[in-house]
Short mmCIF file of C-alpha atoms in Angstrom, two decimals:
data_model
loop_
_atom_site.label_atom_id
_atom_site.label_comp_id
_atom_site.label_asym_id
_atom_site.label_seq_id
_atom_site.Cartn_x
_atom_site.Cartn_y
_atom_site.Cartn_z
CA UNK A 1 -14.31 -19.85 29.23
CA UNK A 2 -13.52 -16.35 28.63
CA UNK A 3 -15.17 -14.35 25.99
CA UNK A 4 -13.12 -11.77 23.81
CA UNK A 5 -14.34 -9.13 21.13
CA UNK A 6 -11.35 -8.66 18.49
CA UNK A 7 -10.73 -5.99 16.92
CA UNK A 8 -8.29 -6.40 13.70
CA UNK A 9 -7.58 -4.11 10.71
CA UNK A 10 -5.59 -5.73 7.50
CA UNK A 11 -4.77 -5.43 4.10
CA UNK A 12 -5.99 -8.63 2.02
CA UNK A 13 -3.18 -8.04 -0.57
CA UNK A 14 -1.92 -10.65 0.07
CA UNK A 15 -5.14 -13.54 1.65
CA UNK A 16 -7.35 -15.03 -0.16
CA UNK A 17 -9.79 -14.22 2.24
CA UNK A 18 -11.04 -13.70 5.65
CA UNK A 19 -12.29 -17.60 5.81
CA UNK A 20 -10.17 -20.62 6.65
CA UNK A 21 -9.56 -22.33 3.57
CA UNK A 22 -7.99 -25.19 3.13
CA UNK A 23 -3.71 -24.84 1.56
CA UNK A 24 -4.46 -21.26 1.32
CA UNK A 25 -3.33 -17.95 3.35
CA UNK A 26 -5.85 -16.42 5.82
CA UNK A 27 -7.19 -13.84 7.95
CA UNK A 28 -9.05 -16.35 10.33
CA UNK A 29 -6.42 -18.79 10.15
CA UNK A 30 -3.23 -16.79 10.32
CA UNK A 31 -5.44 -14.32 13.74
CA UNK A 32 -5.74 -18.46 15.07
CA UNK A 33 -2.54 -20.25 15.00
CA UNK A 34 -1.79 -16.35 16.30
CA UNK A 35 -4.50 -16.79 19.41
CA UNK A 36 -3.68 -21.02 19.58
CA UNK A 37 0.85 -19.74 19.66
CA UNK A 38 -0.43 -16.91 23.24
CA UNK A 39 -2.63 -19.24 24.76
CA UNK A 40 -2.15 -22.75 23.97
CA UNK A 41 -5.28 -24.11 23.59
CA UNK A 42 -6.95 -24.48 20.15
CA UNK A 43 -9.03 -21.15 19.73
CA UNK A 44 -11.41 -20.79 17.39
CA UNK A 45 -12.00 -16.49 15.57
CA UNK A 46 -15.81 -16.14 14.18
CA UNK A 47 -15.63 -12.63 12.53
CA UNK A 48 -18.56 -10.63 11.84
CA UNK A 49 -18.18 -11.98 8.67
CA UNK A 50 -16.45 -13.01 5.17
CA UNK A 51 -14.55 -10.46 3.57
CA UNK A 52 -12.68 -11.49 -0.12
CA UNK A 53 -9.36 -11.66 -1.38
CA UNK A 54 -7.64 -8.60 -1.49
CA UNK A 55 -10.61 -6.60 0.80
CA UNK A 56 -8.98 -4.91 3.42
CA UNK A 57 -10.64 -4.33 7.10
CA UNK A 58 -10.28 -1.29 9.32
CA UNK A 59 -11.84 -2.50 12.15
CA UNK A 60 -13.31 -6.10 11.67
CA UNK A 61 -14.71 -7.56 14.44
CA UNK A 62 -14.27 -11.73 15.72
CA UNK A 63 -15.27 -13.53 18.91
CA UNK A 64 -12.46 -15.12 20.13
CA UNK A 65 -13.60 -17.37 23.20
CA UNK A 66 -11.19 -19.57 25.43
CA UNK A 67 -9.21 -20.52 28.95
CA UNK A 68 -5.79 -19.14 29.47
CA UNK A 69 -5.94 -16.68 31.85
CA UNK A 70 -3.16 -13.84 30.42
CA UNK A 71 -4.21 -10.36 31.38
CA UNK A 72 -7.02 -8.35 29.34
CA UNK A 73 -4.54 -6.33 29.20
CA UNK A 74 -1.70 -7.76 27.79
CA UNK A 75 -3.48 -9.53 24.72
CA UNK A 76 -3.13 -7.05 22.56
CA UNK A 77 0.89 -7.00 22.13
CA UNK A 78 0.66 -10.00 22.77
CA UNK A 79 -1.59 -12.28 19.79
CA UNK A 80 0.54 -8.99 17.87
CA UNK A 81 4.01 -9.99 18.38
CA UNK A 82 2.47 -13.59 16.83
CA UNK A 83 1.32 -12.32 14.14
CA UNK A 84 1.91 -11.42 9.87
CA UNK A 85 3.19 -7.68 9.35
CA UNK A 86 -0.45 -6.82 7.46
CA UNK A 87 -2.24 -8.29 10.08
CA UNK A 88 -2.99 -5.76 14.07
CA UNK A 89 -5.39 -5.98 17.10
CA UNK A 90 -6.35 -3.03 17.19
CA UNK A 91 -8.72 -3.42 20.67
CA UNK A 92 -9.68 -6.75 22.74
CA UNK A 93 -12.43 -6.24 24.80
CA UNK A 94 -14.19 -8.76 27.77
CA UNK A 95 -17.60 -9.23 25.46
CA UNK A 96 -20.47 -11.65 27.48
CA UNK A 97 -20.58 -14.54 26.99
CA UNK A 98 -23.77 -14.25 23.76
CA UNK A 99 -21.74 -11.98 22.18
CA UNK A 100 -20.93 -14.14 18.43
CA UNK A 101 -19.37 -11.59 15.72
CA UNK A 102 -21.75 -11.66 13.71
CA UNK A 103 -24.73 -12.44 14.35
CA UNK A 104 -24.72 -10.02 17.21
CA UNK A 105 -24.08 -7.31 14.75
CA UNK A 106 -26.69 -4.80 13.85
CA UNK A 107 -24.35 -2.33 11.19
CA UNK A 108 -21.74 -2.30 9.38
CA UNK A 109 -19.45 0.31 7.16
CA UNK A 110 -17.32 -0.21 4.69
CA UNK A 111 -15.70 2.60 2.58
CA UNK A 112 -14.85 2.26 -1.02
CA UNK A 113 -10.91 4.45 -2.55
CA UNK A 114 -10.99 4.52 -5.87
CA UNK A 115 -8.83 6.66 -7.95
CA UNK A 116 -10.81 8.65 -10.58
CA UNK A 117 -9.02 9.51 -13.88
CA UNK A 118 -5.09 10.36 -14.61
CA UNK A 119 -2.51 8.07 -14.34
CA UNK A 120 -3.01 5.05 -11.91
CA UNK A 121 -1.00 4.92 -9.29
CA UNK A 122 1.47 2.07 -9.27
CA UNK A 123 2.84 1.77 -5.60
CA UNK A 124 -1.06 2.04 -4.43
CA UNK A 125 -2.07 -0.43 -6.52
CA UNK A 126 -3.62 -3.16 -4.74
CA UNK A 127 -5.09 -0.48 -2.24
CA UNK A 128 -6.96 1.78 -4.20
CA UNK A 129 -9.59 1.51 -7.16
CA UNK A 130 -9.71 2.54 -10.39
CA UNK A 131 -12.62 3.88 -12.65
CA UNK A 132 -10.80 5.17 -15.72
CA UNK A 133 -13.58 9.20 -15.81
CA UNK A 134 -13.87 12.32 -14.11
CA UNK A 135 -17.44 12.42 -12.80
CA UNK A 136 -19.54 15.61 -11.17
CA UNK A 137 -19.98 13.97 -7.33
CA UNK A 138 -23.11 15.83 -7.25
CA UNK A 139 -25.13 13.47 -9.68
CA UNK A 140 -23.63 10.78 -7.21
CA UNK A 141 -24.55 12.97 -4.37
CA UNK A 142 -28.09 12.72 -5.70
CA UNK A 143 -28.26 9.29 -7.32
CA UNK A 144 -27.79 7.97 -3.59
CA UNK A 145 -30.22 9.20 -2.34
CA UNK A 146 -32.01 6.86 -3.64
CA UNK A 147 -30.12 3.78 -2.13
CA UNK A 148 -30.96 5.10 1.37
CA UNK A 149 -33.61 3.16 2.99
CA UNK A 150 -34.58 -0.53 3.53
CA UNK A 151 -35.34 -2.38 -0.32
CA UNK A 152 -34.84 -5.41 -2.08
CA UNK A 153 -31.33 -5.51 -3.77
CA UNK A 154 -30.92 -8.34 -5.61
CA UNK A 155 -29.39 -6.15 -8.79
CA UNK A 156 -27.50 -4.91 -6.70
CA UNK A 157 -25.43 -7.91 -5.68
CA UNK A 158 -23.84 -11.24 -7.66
CA UNK A 159 -25.29 -14.14 -8.61
CA UNK A 160 -23.78 -17.34 -6.42
CA UNK A 161 -25.15 -15.99 -2.88
CA UNK A 162 -27.79 -18.51 -1.22
CA UNK A 163 -29.90 -15.94 0.61
CA UNK A 164 -33.18 -16.15 2.42
CA UNK A 165 -33.89 -12.90 1.67
CA UNK A 166 -32.43 -9.58 -0.38
CA UNK A 167 -34.26 -6.69 1.65
CA UNK A 168 -31.45 -5.21 3.03
CA UNK A 169 -31.34 -1.55 5.54
CA UNK A 170 -28.61 0.97 3.73
CA UNK A 171 -28.91 4.09 6.43
CA UNK A 172 -25.99 6.81 4.61
CA UNK A 173 -24.20 6.90 2.19
CA UNK A 174 -21.06 9.80 2.30
CA UNK A 175 -19.45 10.54 -0.45
CA UNK A 176 -15.93 12.91 0.21
CA UNK A 177 -13.71 13.66 -3.24
CA UNK A 178 -10.05 15.37 -2.33
CA UNK A 179 -8.31 16.06 -5.95
CA UNK A 180 -8.36 12.60 -8.02
CA UNK A 181 -9.39 10.22 -4.74
CA UNK A 182 -13.52 10.06 -4.16
CA UNK A 183 -14.62 7.67 -0.33
CA UNK A 184 -17.85 6.05 -0.03
CA UNK A 185 -18.76 5.46 2.95
CA UNK A 186 -21.49 2.21 3.52
CA UNK A 187 -23.31 1.92 6.63
CA UNK A 188 -26.33 -0.50 6.95
CA UNK A 189 -27.90 -3.89 7.95
CA UNK A 190 -26.35 -5.64 6.03
CA UNK A 191 -24.52 -6.14 3.01
CA UNK A 192 -25.34 -9.12 0.07
CA UNK A 193 -22.29 -10.54 -1.62
CA UNK A 194 -20.31 -7.61 -3.96
CA UNK A 195 -22.78 -5.34 -2.64
CA UNK A 196 -21.17 -2.11 -2.19
CA UNK A 197 -18.61 -3.25 -4.34
CA UNK A 198 -21.65 -3.32 -7.02
CA UNK A 199 -22.47 0.30 -5.29
CA UNK A 200 -19.92 2.43 -5.57
CA UNK A 201 -20.08 1.00 -9.63
CA UNK A 202 -23.05 1.85 -10.55
CA UNK A 203 -22.97 5.58 -8.43
CA UNK A 204 -19.59 6.01 -10.30
CA UNK A 205 -20.95 5.57 -13.69
CA UNK A 206 -24.28 7.97 -12.65
CA UNK A 207 -21.31 10.80 -11.87
CA UNK A 208 -19.96 9.73 -15.86
CA UNK A 209 -23.14 10.04 -17.54
CA UNK A 210 -23.92 6.57 -18.80
CA UNK A 211 -26.55 5.83 -16.23
CA UNK A 212 -29.32 7.93 -14.83
CA UNK A 213 -31.87 8.38 -11.56
CA UNK A 214 -33.62 6.24 -13.32
CA UNK A 215 -31.34 3.33 -13.83
CA UNK A 216 -31.31 2.47 -10.05
CA UNK A 217 -35.27 2.59 -8.86
CA UNK A 218 -34.82 0.33 -12.48
CA UNK A 219 -32.49 -2.71 -10.98
CA UNK A 220 -34.07 -1.03 -7.54
CA UNK A 221 -37.82 -2.43 -8.65
CA UNK A 222 -36.65 -5.14 -11.11
CA UNK A 223 -34.13 -7.03 -8.86
CA UNK A 224 -32.39 -7.37 -12.32
CA UNK A 225 -28.10 -6.96 -11.78
CA UNK A 226 -28.50 -5.85 -15.81
CA UNK A 227 -29.49 -1.69 -15.00
CA UNK A 228 -26.59 -1.81 -12.03
CA UNK A 229 -23.10 -0.65 -12.81
CA UNK A 230 -19.84 -2.47 -12.77
CA UNK A 231 -18.77 -4.38 -9.81
CA UNK A 232 -15.47 -2.47 -9.07
CA UNK A 233 -12.58 -4.02 -8.23
CA UNK A 234 -11.80 -5.71 -4.19
CA UNK A 235 -8.46 -4.30 -3.15
CA UNK A 236 -10.22 -0.56 -2.92
CA UNK A 237 -13.24 -2.00 -0.79
CA UNK A 238 -12.65 -2.20 3.32
CA UNK A 239 -14.69 -3.51 6.46
CA UNK A 240 -14.28 0.30 8.57
CA UNK A 241 -17.21 -0.91 11.30
CA UNK A 242 -18.83 -3.48 12.90
CA UNK A 243 -21.22 -1.99 15.17
CA UNK A 244 -23.24 -3.92 18.12
CA UNK A 245 -26.06 -3.00 20.67
CA UNK A 246 -25.41 -1.85 23.62
CA UNK A 247 -21.28 -1.53 24.05
CA UNK A 248 -20.26 -5.30 22.88
CA UNK B 1 17.78 3.28 -33.04
CA UNK B 2 15.66 5.34 -31.69
CA UNK B 3 16.92 6.46 -28.00
CA UNK B 4 14.78 7.11 -25.37
CA UNK B 5 14.31 8.34 -21.21
CA UNK B 6 11.84 6.41 -20.29
CA UNK B 7 10.17 7.72 -16.16
CA UNK B 8 8.74 4.33 -14.04
CA UNK B 9 7.46 4.49 -10.89
CA UNK B 10 6.79 0.41 -9.48
CA UNK B 11 5.63 -0.54 -6.06
CA UNK B 12 8.54 -3.40 -5.23
CA UNK B 13 6.39 -5.19 -2.97
CA UNK B 14 5.35 -8.23 -5.59
CA UNK B 15 9.68 -7.99 -6.92
CA UNK B 16 12.12 -9.34 -6.94
CA UNK B 17 14.11 -5.62 -7.54
CA UNK B 18 15.25 -4.47 -10.82
CA UNK B 19 17.65 -6.42 -12.11
CA UNK B 20 16.48 -9.64 -13.85
CA UNK B 21 16.92 -12.56 -12.31
CA UNK B 22 16.55 -16.00 -13.57
CA UNK B 23 12.40 -17.38 -12.96
CA UNK B 24 12.12 -14.53 -10.58
CA UNK B 25 10.11 -11.75 -11.17
CA UNK B 26 11.77 -8.33 -11.25
CA UNK B 27 10.67 -5.45 -12.31
CA UNK B 28 14.13 -5.20 -15.23
CA UNK B 29 12.49 -7.81 -16.63
CA UNK B 30 8.54 -7.03 -16.11
CA UNK B 31 9.07 -3.50 -18.02
CA UNK B 32 11.02 -5.44 -21.01
CA UNK B 33 8.85 -7.67 -21.59
CA UNK B 34 6.08 -5.05 -21.92
CA UNK B 35 8.44 -3.02 -24.18
CA UNK B 36 8.84 -6.10 -26.75
CA UNK B 37 5.49 -6.73 -26.71
CA UNK B 38 4.60 -3.46 -28.18
CA UNK B 39 7.62 -3.66 -30.65
CA UNK B 40 7.61 -6.72 -32.48
CA UNK B 41 12.27 -7.26 -31.01
CA UNK B 42 13.73 -8.05 -28.54
CA UNK B 43 14.55 -3.89 -26.25
CA UNK B 44 16.51 -4.13 -23.61
CA UNK B 45 15.57 -1.48 -20.73
CA UNK B 46 18.82 0.06 -18.94
CA UNK B 47 18.33 1.38 -14.73
CA UNK B 48 20.13 4.17 -13.47
CA UNK B 49 21.17 1.53 -11.40
CA UNK B 50 19.47 -2.16 -9.18
CA UNK B 51 16.20 -1.77 -6.30
CA UNK B 52 16.46 -4.57 -3.76
CA UNK B 53 13.27 -6.74 -2.98
CA UNK B 54 10.55 -4.53 -1.81
CA UNK B 55 12.88 -1.56 -2.76
CA UNK B 56 9.99 0.95 -4.22
CA UNK B 57 10.38 3.76 -7.51
CA UNK B 58 8.63 7.40 -7.78
CA UNK B 59 10.49 7.69 -10.79
CA UNK B 60 13.37 4.70 -11.36
CA UNK B 61 14.86 6.08 -15.28
CA UNK B 62 15.40 3.39 -17.88
CA UNK B 63 17.43 4.02 -20.77
CA UNK B 64 15.65 1.99 -24.09
CA UNK B 65 16.23 1.81 -27.19
CA UNK B 66 14.37 0.31 -30.10
CA UNK B 67 13.38 0.71 -34.16
CA UNK B 68 9.78 0.42 -34.03
CA UNK B 69 8.03 3.23 -35.74
CA UNK B 70 4.80 3.68 -33.05
CA UNK B 71 5.02 7.91 -32.45
CA UNK B 72 6.76 9.39 -28.83
CA UNK B 73 3.83 10.32 -27.82
CA UNK B 74 1.43 7.16 -28.27
CA UNK B 75 4.73 4.97 -26.97
CA UNK B 76 3.89 5.47 -22.64
CA UNK B 77 -0.40 4.53 -22.41
CA UNK B 78 1.00 2.01 -25.21
CA UNK B 79 3.00 0.11 -22.77
CA UNK B 80 1.34 1.07 -19.64
CA UNK B 81 -0.68 -1.51 -21.75
CA UNK B 82 2.35 -4.16 -21.90
CA UNK B 83 2.22 -3.20 -17.74
CA UNK B 84 0.54 -5.17 -14.90
CA UNK B 85 -1.17 -2.76 -12.19
CA UNK B 86 2.18 -1.92 -9.87
CA UNK B 87 4.41 -0.98 -12.69
CA UNK B 88 3.69 2.36 -14.48
CA UNK B 89 5.84 4.53 -16.71
CA UNK B 90 5.42 8.82 -16.13
CA UNK B 91 7.42 9.68 -18.47
CA UNK B 92 9.07 9.16 -21.99
CA UNK B 93 11.38 11.87 -23.61
CA UNK B 94 13.76 11.17 -26.23
CA UNK B 95 17.47 10.69 -25.77
CA UNK B 96 20.43 11.44 -26.99
CA UNK B 97 22.32 8.08 -28.16
CA UNK B 98 25.21 8.35 -25.61
CA UNK B 99 22.66 8.62 -22.97
CA UNK B 100 22.61 5.90 -20.94
CA UNK B 101 20.28 6.43 -17.50
CA UNK B 102 23.25 4.68 -15.04
CA UNK B 103 26.76 6.22 -16.76
CA UNK B 104 24.33 9.21 -16.75
CA UNK B 105 23.18 9.84 -14.17
CA UNK B 106 24.50 12.61 -11.92
CA UNK B 107 22.72 13.03 -9.07
CA UNK B 108 19.54 10.22 -7.11
CA UNK B 109 17.40 11.14 -4.02
CA UNK B 110 15.86 8.58 -1.66
CA UNK B 111 12.57 9.45 0.12
CA UNK B 112 12.75 6.80 3.27
CA UNK B 113 9.39 6.38 4.94
CA UNK B 114 8.88 5.59 8.27
CA UNK B 115 6.82 4.87 11.20
CA UNK B 116 7.75 5.78 14.69
CA UNK B 117 5.91 4.67 17.69
CA UNK B 118 2.64 3.55 17.25
CA UNK B 119 1.20 0.64 15.67
CA UNK B 120 2.46 -0.53 12.87
CA UNK B 121 0.37 0.64 9.87
CA UNK B 122 -1.40 -3.36 8.89
CA UNK B 123 -2.75 -1.95 5.59
CA UNK B 124 0.59 0.47 4.85
CA UNK B 125 2.15 -2.15 6.21
CA UNK B 126 4.75 -3.16 2.93
CA UNK B 127 4.47 0.69 1.48
CA UNK B 128 6.65 2.17 4.63
CA UNK B 129 9.69 1.23 7.69
CA UNK B 130 8.34 0.45 11.80
CA UNK B 131 10.64 2.21 14.64
CA UNK B 132 9.15 1.66 18.20
CA UNK B 133 10.40 4.04 19.79
CA UNK B 134 9.87 8.67 19.76
CA UNK B 135 12.29 10.87 18.12
CA UNK B 136 14.03 13.97 18.92
CA UNK B 137 13.41 15.55 14.80
CA UNK B 138 16.42 19.06 15.56
CA UNK B 139 18.76 15.92 17.14
CA UNK B 140 18.27 14.17 14.02
CA UNK B 141 18.43 17.40 11.51
CA UNK B 142 21.59 18.37 13.69
CA UNK B 143 23.56 15.16 13.53
CA UNK B 144 22.36 14.61 9.34
CA UNK B 145 25.00 17.98 8.86
CA UNK B 146 28.05 15.93 9.69
CA UNK B 147 27.05 13.65 6.17
CA UNK B 148 26.25 16.47 4.28
CA UNK B 149 29.94 16.91 1.76
CA UNK B 150 32.48 14.02 0.62
CA UNK B 151 33.10 11.65 2.64
CA UNK B 152 33.77 7.89 2.82
CA UNK B 153 30.86 6.51 4.15
CA UNK B 154 32.31 2.66 4.61
CA UNK B 155 30.94 2.28 8.14
CA UNK B 156 27.31 3.37 6.00
CA UNK B 157 27.58 0.13 3.43
CA UNK B 158 26.81 -3.54 3.39
CA UNK B 159 29.52 -5.74 3.06
CA UNK B 160 28.97 -7.37 -0.15
CA UNK B 161 29.47 -4.84 -2.29
CA UNK B 162 31.59 -4.71 -5.28
CA UNK B 163 33.00 -1.47 -5.31
CA UNK B 164 36.23 0.52 -6.35
CA UNK B 165 35.49 3.76 -3.73
CA UNK B 166 33.20 3.51 -1.43
CA UNK B 167 33.48 8.08 -1.32
CA UNK B 168 30.50 9.90 -2.36
CA UNK B 169 28.11 12.68 -1.33
CA UNK B 170 26.49 14.18 -0.57
CA UNK B 171 24.39 16.49 -1.35
CA UNK B 172 21.28 17.21 0.86
CA UNK B 173 19.37 15.83 4.05
CA UNK B 174 15.25 16.60 3.91
CA UNK B 175 14.06 15.25 7.03
CA UNK B 176 10.40 16.26 7.57
CA UNK B 177 7.87 15.15 10.33
CA UNK B 178 3.83 14.94 10.39
CA UNK B 179 2.49 12.62 13.29
CA UNK B 180 3.58 9.05 13.75
CA UNK B 181 5.30 9.40 9.73
CA UNK B 182 9.09 10.58 9.41
CA UNK B 183 10.40 11.24 5.90
CA UNK B 184 13.89 12.04 4.99
CA UNK B 185 14.39 12.79 0.77
CA UNK B 186 18.59 12.13 0.37
CA UNK B 187 20.28 13.04 -2.95
CA UNK B 188 24.04 12.21 -3.22
CA UNK B 189 26.03 11.64 -6.20
CA UNK B 190 25.87 8.06 -5.27
CA UNK B 191 24.74 5.67 -2.73
CA UNK B 192 26.81 2.29 -1.61
CA UNK B 193 24.79 -0.85 -0.50
CA UNK B 194 22.10 -0.32 1.67
CA UNK B 195 23.30 2.98 2.05
CA UNK B 196 20.60 5.01 2.90
CA UNK B 197 18.61 1.86 4.46
CA UNK B 198 21.51 2.63 7.44
CA UNK B 199 22.37 6.16 7.41
CA UNK B 200 18.43 6.40 8.05
CA UNK B 201 18.61 3.77 11.20
CA UNK B 202 21.79 5.63 11.87
CA UNK B 203 19.79 8.62 12.31
CA UNK B 204 17.00 7.32 14.13
CA UNK B 205 19.20 6.06 16.45
CA UNK B 206 20.46 9.47 17.51
CA UNK B 207 17.23 10.68 17.60
CA UNK B 208 16.11 8.49 20.26
CA UNK B 209 18.74 9.07 21.90
CA UNK B 210 21.04 5.89 21.84
CA UNK B 211 24.00 6.57 19.61
CA UNK B 212 25.17 10.27 19.27
CA UNK B 213 26.81 12.52 17.27
CA UNK B 214 30.21 10.79 17.89
CA UNK B 215 29.30 7.81 17.24
CA UNK B 216 28.29 9.34 13.18
CA UNK B 217 31.82 11.18 13.16
CA UNK B 218 33.20 7.30 14.59
CA UNK B 219 31.53 5.71 11.47
CA UNK B 220 33.30 8.06 9.11
CA UNK B 221 36.09 8.20 10.24
CA UNK B 222 37.21 4.20 10.80
CA UNK B 223 34.63 2.80 8.28
CA UNK B 224 33.44 1.08 10.43
CA UNK B 225 30.07 -0.48 10.02
CA UNK B 226 29.18 -1.17 13.89
CA UNK B 227 29.08 2.57 14.90
CA UNK B 228 26.34 3.49 12.47
CA UNK B 229 22.71 1.96 13.12
CA UNK B 230 20.56 -0.77 11.61
CA UNK B 231 20.54 -1.01 8.79
CA UNK B 232 16.29 0.25 8.02
CA UNK B 233 13.57 -2.52 6.38
CA UNK B 234 13.19 -2.22 2.24
CA UNK B 235 9.67 -1.16 2.05
CA UNK B 236 10.48 2.48 3.56
CA UNK B 237 12.89 3.28 0.62
CA UNK B 238 11.87 5.06 -2.35
CA UNK B 239 13.34 6.03 -5.17
CA UNK B 240 12.43 9.38 -6.32
CA UNK B 241 14.80 11.24 -8.23
CA UNK B 242 17.64 10.69 -11.32
CA UNK B 243 18.53 13.43 -12.50
CA UNK B 244 21.18 13.95 -15.90
CA UNK B 245 23.46 16.81 -16.49
CA UNK B 246 21.18 18.92 -19.80
CA UNK B 247 17.61 17.76 -20.47
CA UNK B 248 18.62 14.20 -20.49
#
């Protein structure tokens, strides 16, 4: 078997998320079909993690393995020919046999794009979230510091997630504003269900003055969802980067 | 009856164009439904012209009339509450009884956005066209001058259009390039079926060196479609502005 690390971009608007589900259009299935058509083998594609319906990716990573001897530098264009226009392969790299896009991942970065105030853009309706209030950037930046580090993020995830631990480590949160658009970039060692969307909703509520730094402290200490802000829409969320140890 | 001039923005990706068709989701129907819900009347909405499936609008204009006495300054937000996120009312203005969005229109401006070269963006797959070759901006700008003025544009429209005349006047063509993105802005007194998409395809073919200024001359003189370039995809086209005489 030849093993590959494949980096992908997709617009999640017309997908029922990453993970295969019978009878639904998913990114995983569309990409598996393209690799299978190219190689004539039944190829399985394992992502670094699921993305929900409507969530986009600028740099999803997947492990792919097959026997076909097509030269590595030809794989990208050949697979893209079999893909619909809302998914593109950006990069194909050789990987070790023990590389696994999910289990080998060390850090993930998500970006959340939101329009604050004004009238919601119809053109970009499925490429950015919307928050109808003006917000104070400094308040949000200050509050974001409380989230950095290793914490129990139970208060910042949606119920229904089956996980053995709610502890996650956030390495960095960057917040940039350009007129009506705010971009949040959150890097961590992993994320709970809806965690980024809730973190962003909480920071926006702080920026608007509806929540305070104290509410964030309470959500972290008690693990209770009620202290955090609202879950932002899926359409503003982008899986931007997945990092691995070494050059994998 | 109260008469209004209504300016609209929409993302055409999930619409079967502007014009109502039984059993299909169209912009006209969605907007009529919203006005009807607001007013409790059966409101008809007449656009400045049709846009095809997948074509967007930054400034479509429609005539709307109803009896309901809601204050004019409240109409925009009230209707937007009834609209899906891919259509927004931008402006509502009082109009004369004889104002007709289609028949009173004097000038229309379309914008065509295209990614040239590189790998096609998956994120913006339905917001911009794609042209896989590098192009010479100066060659395109020079060639565009030949199209300005009053001409028989039969060679620049798709067959199947029922029109009494192929004569149209183009006032201006602006071409701007920013890295991989080229924007064409075309202003005219009216456009034939697929005319902007064919004009842009022709200019890109000139920019690539596949066609020459002479081919444009031939298409204008003979009215034969074969001399012009290819029809670009609908997804890159935006109806940007519709102008009327006086402040209508």
